[in-house]
CSV table of C-alpha atoms and ligand atoms in Angstrom, one decimal:
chain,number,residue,atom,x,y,z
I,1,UNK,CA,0.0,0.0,0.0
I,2,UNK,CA,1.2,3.7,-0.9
I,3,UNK,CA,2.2,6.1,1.4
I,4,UNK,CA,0.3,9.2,2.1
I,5,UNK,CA,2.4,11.9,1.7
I,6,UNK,CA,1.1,15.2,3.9
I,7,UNK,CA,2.5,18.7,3.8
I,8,UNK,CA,1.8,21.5,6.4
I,9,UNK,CA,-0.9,24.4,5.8
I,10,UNK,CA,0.1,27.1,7.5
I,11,UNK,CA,-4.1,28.6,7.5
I,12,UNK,CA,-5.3,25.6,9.2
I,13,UNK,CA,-2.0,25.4,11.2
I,14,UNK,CA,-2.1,21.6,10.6
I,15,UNK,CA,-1.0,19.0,8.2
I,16,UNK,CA,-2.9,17.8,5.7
I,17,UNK,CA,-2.9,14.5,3.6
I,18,UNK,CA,-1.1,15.9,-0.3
I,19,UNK,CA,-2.0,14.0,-3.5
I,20,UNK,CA,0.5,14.6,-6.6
I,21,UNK,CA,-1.5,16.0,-9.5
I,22,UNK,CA,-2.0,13.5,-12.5
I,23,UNK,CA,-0.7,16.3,-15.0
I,24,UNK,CA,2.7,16.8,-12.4
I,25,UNK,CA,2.9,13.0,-12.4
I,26,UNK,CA,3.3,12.9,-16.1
I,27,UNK,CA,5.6,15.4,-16.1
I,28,UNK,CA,7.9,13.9,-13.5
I,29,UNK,CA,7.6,10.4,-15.4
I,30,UNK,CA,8.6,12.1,-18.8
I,31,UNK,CA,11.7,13.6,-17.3
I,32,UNK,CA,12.7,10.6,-15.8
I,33,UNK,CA,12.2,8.7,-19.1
I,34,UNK,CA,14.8,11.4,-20.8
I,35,UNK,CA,17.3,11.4,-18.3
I,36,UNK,CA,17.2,7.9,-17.9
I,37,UNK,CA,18.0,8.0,-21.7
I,38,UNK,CA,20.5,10.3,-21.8
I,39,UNK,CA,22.0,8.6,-18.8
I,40,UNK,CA,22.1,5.5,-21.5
I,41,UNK,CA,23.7,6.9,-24.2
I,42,UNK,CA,26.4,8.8,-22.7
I,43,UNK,CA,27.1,5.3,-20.9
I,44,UNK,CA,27.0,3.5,-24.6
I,45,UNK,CA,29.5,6.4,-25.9
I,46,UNK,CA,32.0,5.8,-23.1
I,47,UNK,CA,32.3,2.2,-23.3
I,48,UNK,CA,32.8,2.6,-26.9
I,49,UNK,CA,35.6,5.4,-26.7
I,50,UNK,CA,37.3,3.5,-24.1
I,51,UNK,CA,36.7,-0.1,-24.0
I,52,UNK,CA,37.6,-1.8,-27.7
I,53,UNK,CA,35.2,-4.5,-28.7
I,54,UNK,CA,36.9,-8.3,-29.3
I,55,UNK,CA,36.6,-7.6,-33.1
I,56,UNK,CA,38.6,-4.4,-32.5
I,57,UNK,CA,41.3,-6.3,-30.5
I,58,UNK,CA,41.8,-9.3,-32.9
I,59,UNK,CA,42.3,-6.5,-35.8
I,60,UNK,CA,44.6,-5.1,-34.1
I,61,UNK,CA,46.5,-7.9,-32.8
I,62,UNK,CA,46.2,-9.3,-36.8
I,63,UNK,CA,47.9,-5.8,-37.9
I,64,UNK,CA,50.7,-6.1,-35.2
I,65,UNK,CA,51.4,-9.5,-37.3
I,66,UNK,CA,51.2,-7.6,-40.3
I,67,UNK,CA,53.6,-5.0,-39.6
I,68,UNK,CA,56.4,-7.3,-38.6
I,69,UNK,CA,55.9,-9.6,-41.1
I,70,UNK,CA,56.3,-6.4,-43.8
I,71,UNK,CA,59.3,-5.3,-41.9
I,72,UNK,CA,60.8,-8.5,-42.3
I,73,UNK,CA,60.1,-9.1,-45.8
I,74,UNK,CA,61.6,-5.5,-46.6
I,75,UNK,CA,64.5,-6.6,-44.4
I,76,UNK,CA,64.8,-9.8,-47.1
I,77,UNK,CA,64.3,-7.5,-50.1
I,78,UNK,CA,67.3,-5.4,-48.6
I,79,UNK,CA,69.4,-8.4,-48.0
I,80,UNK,CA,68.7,-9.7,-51.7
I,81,UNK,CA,69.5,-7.1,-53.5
I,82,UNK,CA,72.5,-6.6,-51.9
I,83,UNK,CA,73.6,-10.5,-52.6
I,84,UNK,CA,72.5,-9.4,-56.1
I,85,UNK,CA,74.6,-6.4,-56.7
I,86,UNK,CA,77.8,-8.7,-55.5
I,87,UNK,CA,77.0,-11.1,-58.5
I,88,UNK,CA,76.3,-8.6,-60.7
I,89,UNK,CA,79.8,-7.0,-59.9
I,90,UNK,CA,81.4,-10.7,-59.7
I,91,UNK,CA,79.9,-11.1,-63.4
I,92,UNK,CA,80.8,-8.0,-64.9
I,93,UNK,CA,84.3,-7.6,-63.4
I,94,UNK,CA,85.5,-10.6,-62.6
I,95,UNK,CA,84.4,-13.9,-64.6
I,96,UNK,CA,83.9,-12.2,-68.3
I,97,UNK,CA,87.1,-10.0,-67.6
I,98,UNK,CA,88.7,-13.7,-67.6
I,99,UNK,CA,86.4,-14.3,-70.2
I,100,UNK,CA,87.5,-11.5,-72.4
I,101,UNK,CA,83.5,-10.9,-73.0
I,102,UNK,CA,82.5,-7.5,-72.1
I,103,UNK,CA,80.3,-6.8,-69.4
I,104,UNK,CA,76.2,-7.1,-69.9
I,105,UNK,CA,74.9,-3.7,-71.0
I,106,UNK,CA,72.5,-2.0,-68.4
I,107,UNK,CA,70.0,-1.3,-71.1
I,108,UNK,CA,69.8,-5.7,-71.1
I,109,UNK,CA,69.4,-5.1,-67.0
I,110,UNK,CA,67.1,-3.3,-67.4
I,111,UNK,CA,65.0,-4.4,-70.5
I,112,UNK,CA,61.2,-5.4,-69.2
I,113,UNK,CA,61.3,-3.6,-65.7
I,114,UNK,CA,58.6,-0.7,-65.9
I,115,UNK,CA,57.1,1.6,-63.0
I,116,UNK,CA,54.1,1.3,-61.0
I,117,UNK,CA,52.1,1.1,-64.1
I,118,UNK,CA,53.5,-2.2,-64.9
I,119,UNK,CA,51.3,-3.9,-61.7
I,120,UNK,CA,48.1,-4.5,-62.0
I,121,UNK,CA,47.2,-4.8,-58.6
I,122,UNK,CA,45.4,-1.3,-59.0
I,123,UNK,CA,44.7,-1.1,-55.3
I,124,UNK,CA,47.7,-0.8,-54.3
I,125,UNK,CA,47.7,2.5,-56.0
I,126,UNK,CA,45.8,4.1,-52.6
I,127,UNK,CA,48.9,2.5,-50.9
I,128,UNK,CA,52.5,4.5,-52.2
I,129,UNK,CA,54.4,2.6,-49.3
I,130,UNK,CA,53.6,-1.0,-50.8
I,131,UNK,CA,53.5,-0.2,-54.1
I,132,UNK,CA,57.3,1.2,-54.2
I,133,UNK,CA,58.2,-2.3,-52.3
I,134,UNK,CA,56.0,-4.0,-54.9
I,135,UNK,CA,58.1,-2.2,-57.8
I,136,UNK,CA,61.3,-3.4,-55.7
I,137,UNK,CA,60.3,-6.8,-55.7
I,138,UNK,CA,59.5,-6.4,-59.5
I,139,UNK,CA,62.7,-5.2,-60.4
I,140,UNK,CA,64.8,-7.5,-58.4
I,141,UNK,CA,62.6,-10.8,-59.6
I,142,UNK,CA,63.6,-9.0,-63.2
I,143,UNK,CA,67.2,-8.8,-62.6
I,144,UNK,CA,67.6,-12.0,-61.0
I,145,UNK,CA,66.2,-13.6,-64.2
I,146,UNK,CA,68.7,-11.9,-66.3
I,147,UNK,CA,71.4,-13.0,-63.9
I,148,UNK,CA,70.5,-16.9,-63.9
I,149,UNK,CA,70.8,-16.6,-68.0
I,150,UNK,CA,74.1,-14.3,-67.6
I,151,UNK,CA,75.4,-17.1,-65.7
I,152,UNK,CA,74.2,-19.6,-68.1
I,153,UNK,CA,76.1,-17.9,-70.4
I,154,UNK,CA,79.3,-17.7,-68.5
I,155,UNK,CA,79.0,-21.4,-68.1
I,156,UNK,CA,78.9,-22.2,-71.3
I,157,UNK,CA,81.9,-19.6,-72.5
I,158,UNK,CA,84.1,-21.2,-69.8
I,159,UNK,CA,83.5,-24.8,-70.9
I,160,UNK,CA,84.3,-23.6,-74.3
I,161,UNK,CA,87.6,-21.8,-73.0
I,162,UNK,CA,88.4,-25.0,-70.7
I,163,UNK,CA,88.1,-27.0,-73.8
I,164,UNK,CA,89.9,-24.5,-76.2
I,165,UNK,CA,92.6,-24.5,-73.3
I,166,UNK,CA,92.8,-28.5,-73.2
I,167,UNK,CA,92.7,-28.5,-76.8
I,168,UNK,CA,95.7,-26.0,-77.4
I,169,UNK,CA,98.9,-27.2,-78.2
I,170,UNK,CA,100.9,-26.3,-74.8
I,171,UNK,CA,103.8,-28.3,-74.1
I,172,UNK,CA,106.9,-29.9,-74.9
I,173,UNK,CA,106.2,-32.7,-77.4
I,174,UNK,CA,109.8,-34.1,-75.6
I,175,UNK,CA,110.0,-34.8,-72.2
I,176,UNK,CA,113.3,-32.1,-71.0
I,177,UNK,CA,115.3,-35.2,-69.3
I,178,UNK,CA,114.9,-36.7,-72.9
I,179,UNK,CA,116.0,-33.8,-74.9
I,180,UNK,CA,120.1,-33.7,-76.2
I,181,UNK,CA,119.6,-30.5,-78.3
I,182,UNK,CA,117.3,-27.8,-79.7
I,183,UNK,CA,117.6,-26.6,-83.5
I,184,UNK,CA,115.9,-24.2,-83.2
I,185,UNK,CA,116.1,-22.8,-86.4
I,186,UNK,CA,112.6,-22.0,-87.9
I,187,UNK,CA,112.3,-20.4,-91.5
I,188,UNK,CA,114.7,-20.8,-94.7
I,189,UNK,CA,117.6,-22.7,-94.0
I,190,UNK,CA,120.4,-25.4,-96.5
I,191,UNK,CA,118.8,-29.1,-96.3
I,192,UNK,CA,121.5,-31.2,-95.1
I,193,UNK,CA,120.2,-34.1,-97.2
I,194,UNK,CA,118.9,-32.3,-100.4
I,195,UNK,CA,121.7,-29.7,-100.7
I,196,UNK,CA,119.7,-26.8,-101.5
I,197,UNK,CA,117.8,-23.9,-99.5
I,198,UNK,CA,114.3,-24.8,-98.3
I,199,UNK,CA,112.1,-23.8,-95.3
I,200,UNK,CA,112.2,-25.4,-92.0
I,201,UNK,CA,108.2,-24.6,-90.8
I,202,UNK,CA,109.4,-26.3,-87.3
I,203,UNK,CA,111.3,-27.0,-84.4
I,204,UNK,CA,113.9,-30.1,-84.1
I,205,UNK,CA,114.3,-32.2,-81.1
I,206,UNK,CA,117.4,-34.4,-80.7
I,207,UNK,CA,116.8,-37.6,-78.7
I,208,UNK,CA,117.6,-41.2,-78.7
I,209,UNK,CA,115.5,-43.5,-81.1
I,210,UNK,CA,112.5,-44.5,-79.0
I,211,UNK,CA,112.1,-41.9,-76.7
I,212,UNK,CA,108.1,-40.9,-76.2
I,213,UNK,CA,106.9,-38.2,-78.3
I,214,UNK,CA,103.7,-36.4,-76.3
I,215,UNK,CA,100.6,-34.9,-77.6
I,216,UNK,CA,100.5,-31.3,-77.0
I,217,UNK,CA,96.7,-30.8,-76.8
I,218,UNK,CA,93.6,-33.1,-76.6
I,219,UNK,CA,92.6,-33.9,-80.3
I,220,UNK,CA,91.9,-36.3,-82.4
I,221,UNK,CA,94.9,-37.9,-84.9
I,222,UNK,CA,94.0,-36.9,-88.3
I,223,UNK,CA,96.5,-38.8,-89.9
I,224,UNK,CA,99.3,-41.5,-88.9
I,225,UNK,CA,101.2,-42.6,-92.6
I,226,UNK,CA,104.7,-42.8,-94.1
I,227,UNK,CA,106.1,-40.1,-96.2
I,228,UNK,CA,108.8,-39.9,-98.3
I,229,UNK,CA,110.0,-36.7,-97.0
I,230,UNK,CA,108.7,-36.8,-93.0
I,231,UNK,CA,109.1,-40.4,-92.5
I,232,UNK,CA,106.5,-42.0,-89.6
I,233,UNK,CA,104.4,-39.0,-89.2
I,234,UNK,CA,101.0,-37.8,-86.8
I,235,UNK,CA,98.9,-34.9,-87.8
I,236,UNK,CA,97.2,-34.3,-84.8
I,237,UNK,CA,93.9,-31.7,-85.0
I,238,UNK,CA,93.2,-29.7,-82.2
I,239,UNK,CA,90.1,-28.0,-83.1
I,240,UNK,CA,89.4,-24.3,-82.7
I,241,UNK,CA,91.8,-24.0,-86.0
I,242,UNK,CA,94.7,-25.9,-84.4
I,243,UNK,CA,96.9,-28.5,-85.8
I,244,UNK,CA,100.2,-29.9,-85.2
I,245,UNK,CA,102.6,-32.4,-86.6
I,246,UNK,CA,104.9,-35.3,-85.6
I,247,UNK,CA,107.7,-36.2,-87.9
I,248,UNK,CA,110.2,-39.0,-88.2
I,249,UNK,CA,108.9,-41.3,-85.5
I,250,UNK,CA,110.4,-44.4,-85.6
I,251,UNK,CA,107.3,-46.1,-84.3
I,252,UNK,CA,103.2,-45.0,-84.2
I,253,UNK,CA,101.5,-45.6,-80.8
I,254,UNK,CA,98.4,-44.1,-82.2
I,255,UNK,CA,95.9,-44.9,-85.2
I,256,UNK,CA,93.8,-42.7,-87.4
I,257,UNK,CA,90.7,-41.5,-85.8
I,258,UNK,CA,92.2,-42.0,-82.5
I,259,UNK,CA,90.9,-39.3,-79.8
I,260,UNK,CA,94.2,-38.1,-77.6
I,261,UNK,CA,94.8,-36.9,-74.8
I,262,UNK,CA,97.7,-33.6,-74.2
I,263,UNK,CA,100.5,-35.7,-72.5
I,264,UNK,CA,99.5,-38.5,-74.3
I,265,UNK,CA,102.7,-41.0,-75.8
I,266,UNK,CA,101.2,-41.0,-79.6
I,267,UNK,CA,104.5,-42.3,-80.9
I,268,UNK,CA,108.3,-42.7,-80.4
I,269,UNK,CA,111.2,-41.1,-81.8
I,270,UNK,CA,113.3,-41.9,-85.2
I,271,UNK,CA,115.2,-41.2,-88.2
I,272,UNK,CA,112.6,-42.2,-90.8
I,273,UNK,CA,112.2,-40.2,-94.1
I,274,UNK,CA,114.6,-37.0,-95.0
I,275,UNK,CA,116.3,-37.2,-91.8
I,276,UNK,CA,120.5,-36.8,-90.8
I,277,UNK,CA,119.7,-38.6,-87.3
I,278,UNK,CA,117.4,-39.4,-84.3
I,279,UNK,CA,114.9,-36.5,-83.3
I,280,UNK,CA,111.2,-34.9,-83.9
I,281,UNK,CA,110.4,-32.8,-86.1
I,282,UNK,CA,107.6,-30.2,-84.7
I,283,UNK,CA,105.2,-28.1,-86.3
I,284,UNK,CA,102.3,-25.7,-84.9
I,285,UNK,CA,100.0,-24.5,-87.7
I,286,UNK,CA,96.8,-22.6,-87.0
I,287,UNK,CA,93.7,-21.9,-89.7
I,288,UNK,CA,96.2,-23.9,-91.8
I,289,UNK,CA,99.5,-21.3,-91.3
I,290,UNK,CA,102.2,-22.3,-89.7
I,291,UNK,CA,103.5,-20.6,-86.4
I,292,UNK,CA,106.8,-21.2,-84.5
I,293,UNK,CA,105.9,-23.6,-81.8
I,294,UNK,CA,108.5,-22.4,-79.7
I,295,UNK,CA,105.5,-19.8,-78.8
I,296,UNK,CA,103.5,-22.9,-77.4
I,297,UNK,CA,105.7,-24.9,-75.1
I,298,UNK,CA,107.9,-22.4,-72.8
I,299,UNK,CA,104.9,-22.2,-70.4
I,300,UNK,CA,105.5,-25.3,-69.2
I,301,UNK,CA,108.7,-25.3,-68.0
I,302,UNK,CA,109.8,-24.3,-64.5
I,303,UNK,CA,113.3,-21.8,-64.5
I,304,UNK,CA,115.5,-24.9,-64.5
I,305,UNK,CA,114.4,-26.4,-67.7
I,306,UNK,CA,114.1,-23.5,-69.6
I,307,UNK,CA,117.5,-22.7,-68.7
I,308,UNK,CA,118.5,-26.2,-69.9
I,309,UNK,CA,116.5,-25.6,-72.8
I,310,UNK,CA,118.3,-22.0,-73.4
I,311,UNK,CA,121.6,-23.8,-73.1
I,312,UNK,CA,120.7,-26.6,-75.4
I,313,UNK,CA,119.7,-24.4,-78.2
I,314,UNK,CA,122.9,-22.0,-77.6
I,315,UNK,CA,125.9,-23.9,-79.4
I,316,UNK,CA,125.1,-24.0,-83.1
I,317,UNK,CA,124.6,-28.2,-84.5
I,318,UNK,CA,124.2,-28.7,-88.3
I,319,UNK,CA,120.4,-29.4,-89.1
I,320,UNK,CA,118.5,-33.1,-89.0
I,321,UNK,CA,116.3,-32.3,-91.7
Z,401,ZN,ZN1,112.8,-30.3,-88.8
């Protein structure tokens, strides 16, 4: 049951039983009712502003993730490029200096690597920070493609060099122990057998009758026959425009056809054909001219040798052939 509310009146000196209107009742109702709203929404606009919903706190947490995983895949970009630029600089300046092939042309570098308006990832146009990064990685991918072919290339020059080196004629076809004297008398010259002047396209290695005669360079024995004039005698060709020839061998140890290797005993030395005594007859020709081997075989001595070589070919001997 209510209470009965009284309030003094000060004519009848007493207090007397007070009843709230029904018009002041709706009144007092409807301003409760809006304060008890606005109470509400300031609440609701608080706990928004400074409480963050779960949805809030797992995007952020997810773009925490985000950042570091972009900071480390910027760091890697970094770190790439920089492990490019040191093969770029190996390739340029070091392997195609050996090479002799000049160094790739930056126009090839950078053939095929556009701007932003390569990408089609429009989207990232709102973005400048990611786009520049996705222009990086663009131009890196780019570069590193024409650096996998670069080294392709290299590859295959070198294995043409290592087999034009192999091939080369590049030593003594004599062993030095072997070796009694050096004629080294290359050009016009009096044949001691024919009597008259005719030119000597070689070099002439004394030595006993059966000592090894070595392949200068791998190749492939073009012919092994008798002639009148060089006795027992090897053509040997090189490839890459070299050739070089083995006269007066008292025995073959090679047949036509044969593939050789350099330091390889292909036959044995003699006195067959034209020929005043025991030794080799050695000739270098290259694109079909000859050439002095003595150009080909000095490499491969050590100071010692040559010296013995020096003093072999110092005193003057009357010429084999
Ligand atoms: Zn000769």
């Amino acid at each position: 049951m209510a209470r009965t509310k009284f309030k003094y009146n000060s004519e009848t000196c007493r207090y007397e039983p007070f009843y709230v209107k029904g018009k002041t009742l709706r009144k007092r109702m409807l301003v409760f009712i809006l304060l008890s709203f606005m109470l509400a929404a300031g609440g609701y606009f608080w706990l928004n502003n400074y409480f963050e919903t779960i949805d809030e706190l797992l995007l952020e947490q997810k773009n925490q993730a985000l950042k570091i995983e972009w900071d480390i895949l910027r760091h890697r970009v970094k770190h790439v490029s920089k492990d490019l630029a040191h093969f770029i600089d190996k390739d340029d300046h070091n392997y195609r200096v050996i090479l002799d092939s000049p160094p790739l042309s930056q126009s090839i570098r950078e053939a095929g690597v556009g701007g932003s308006e390569k990408i089609n990832h429009k989207s990232l146009k709102d973005f400048p920070e990611v786009l520049r990064e996705y222009t990086a990685v663009e131009k890196l991918q780019h570069q590193l493609e024409v650096e996998v072919q670069s080294y392709k290339e290299i590859n295959q020059m070198l294995d043409r060099k290592i087999a034009i080196w192999a091939a080369k004629p590049a030593i003594q076809p004599l062993s030095n122990k072997d070796l009694t004297y050096l004629h080294t008398t290359y050009g016009s010259r009096m044949h001691p057998i024919l009597g008259f002047i005719r030119g000597h396209k070689g070099l002439d290695f004394s030595a006993d009758t059966g000592t090894p005669v070595y392949a200068t360079g791998d190749g492939r024995v073009k012919n092994a026959y008798y002639s009148e004039s060089f006795g027992n005698v090897i053509f040997l060709d090189h490839l890459y425009g070299y050739e070089t020839r083995y006269a007066h061998l008292s025995k073959f140890n090679v047949k036509n056809g044969q593939q050789v290797k350099r330091g390889e005993v292909i036959g044995y030395v003699g006195s067959t054909g034209l020929s005043g005594g025991p030794h080799l007859h050695y000739e270098v020709l290259y694109h079909d001219e000859h050439i002095n081997p003595i150009n080909f075989f000095q490499r491969d001595l050590n100071n010692q040798e040559y010296e013995k070589l020096i003093e072999l070919a110092s005193h003057p001997q009357p010429p084999l052939d």
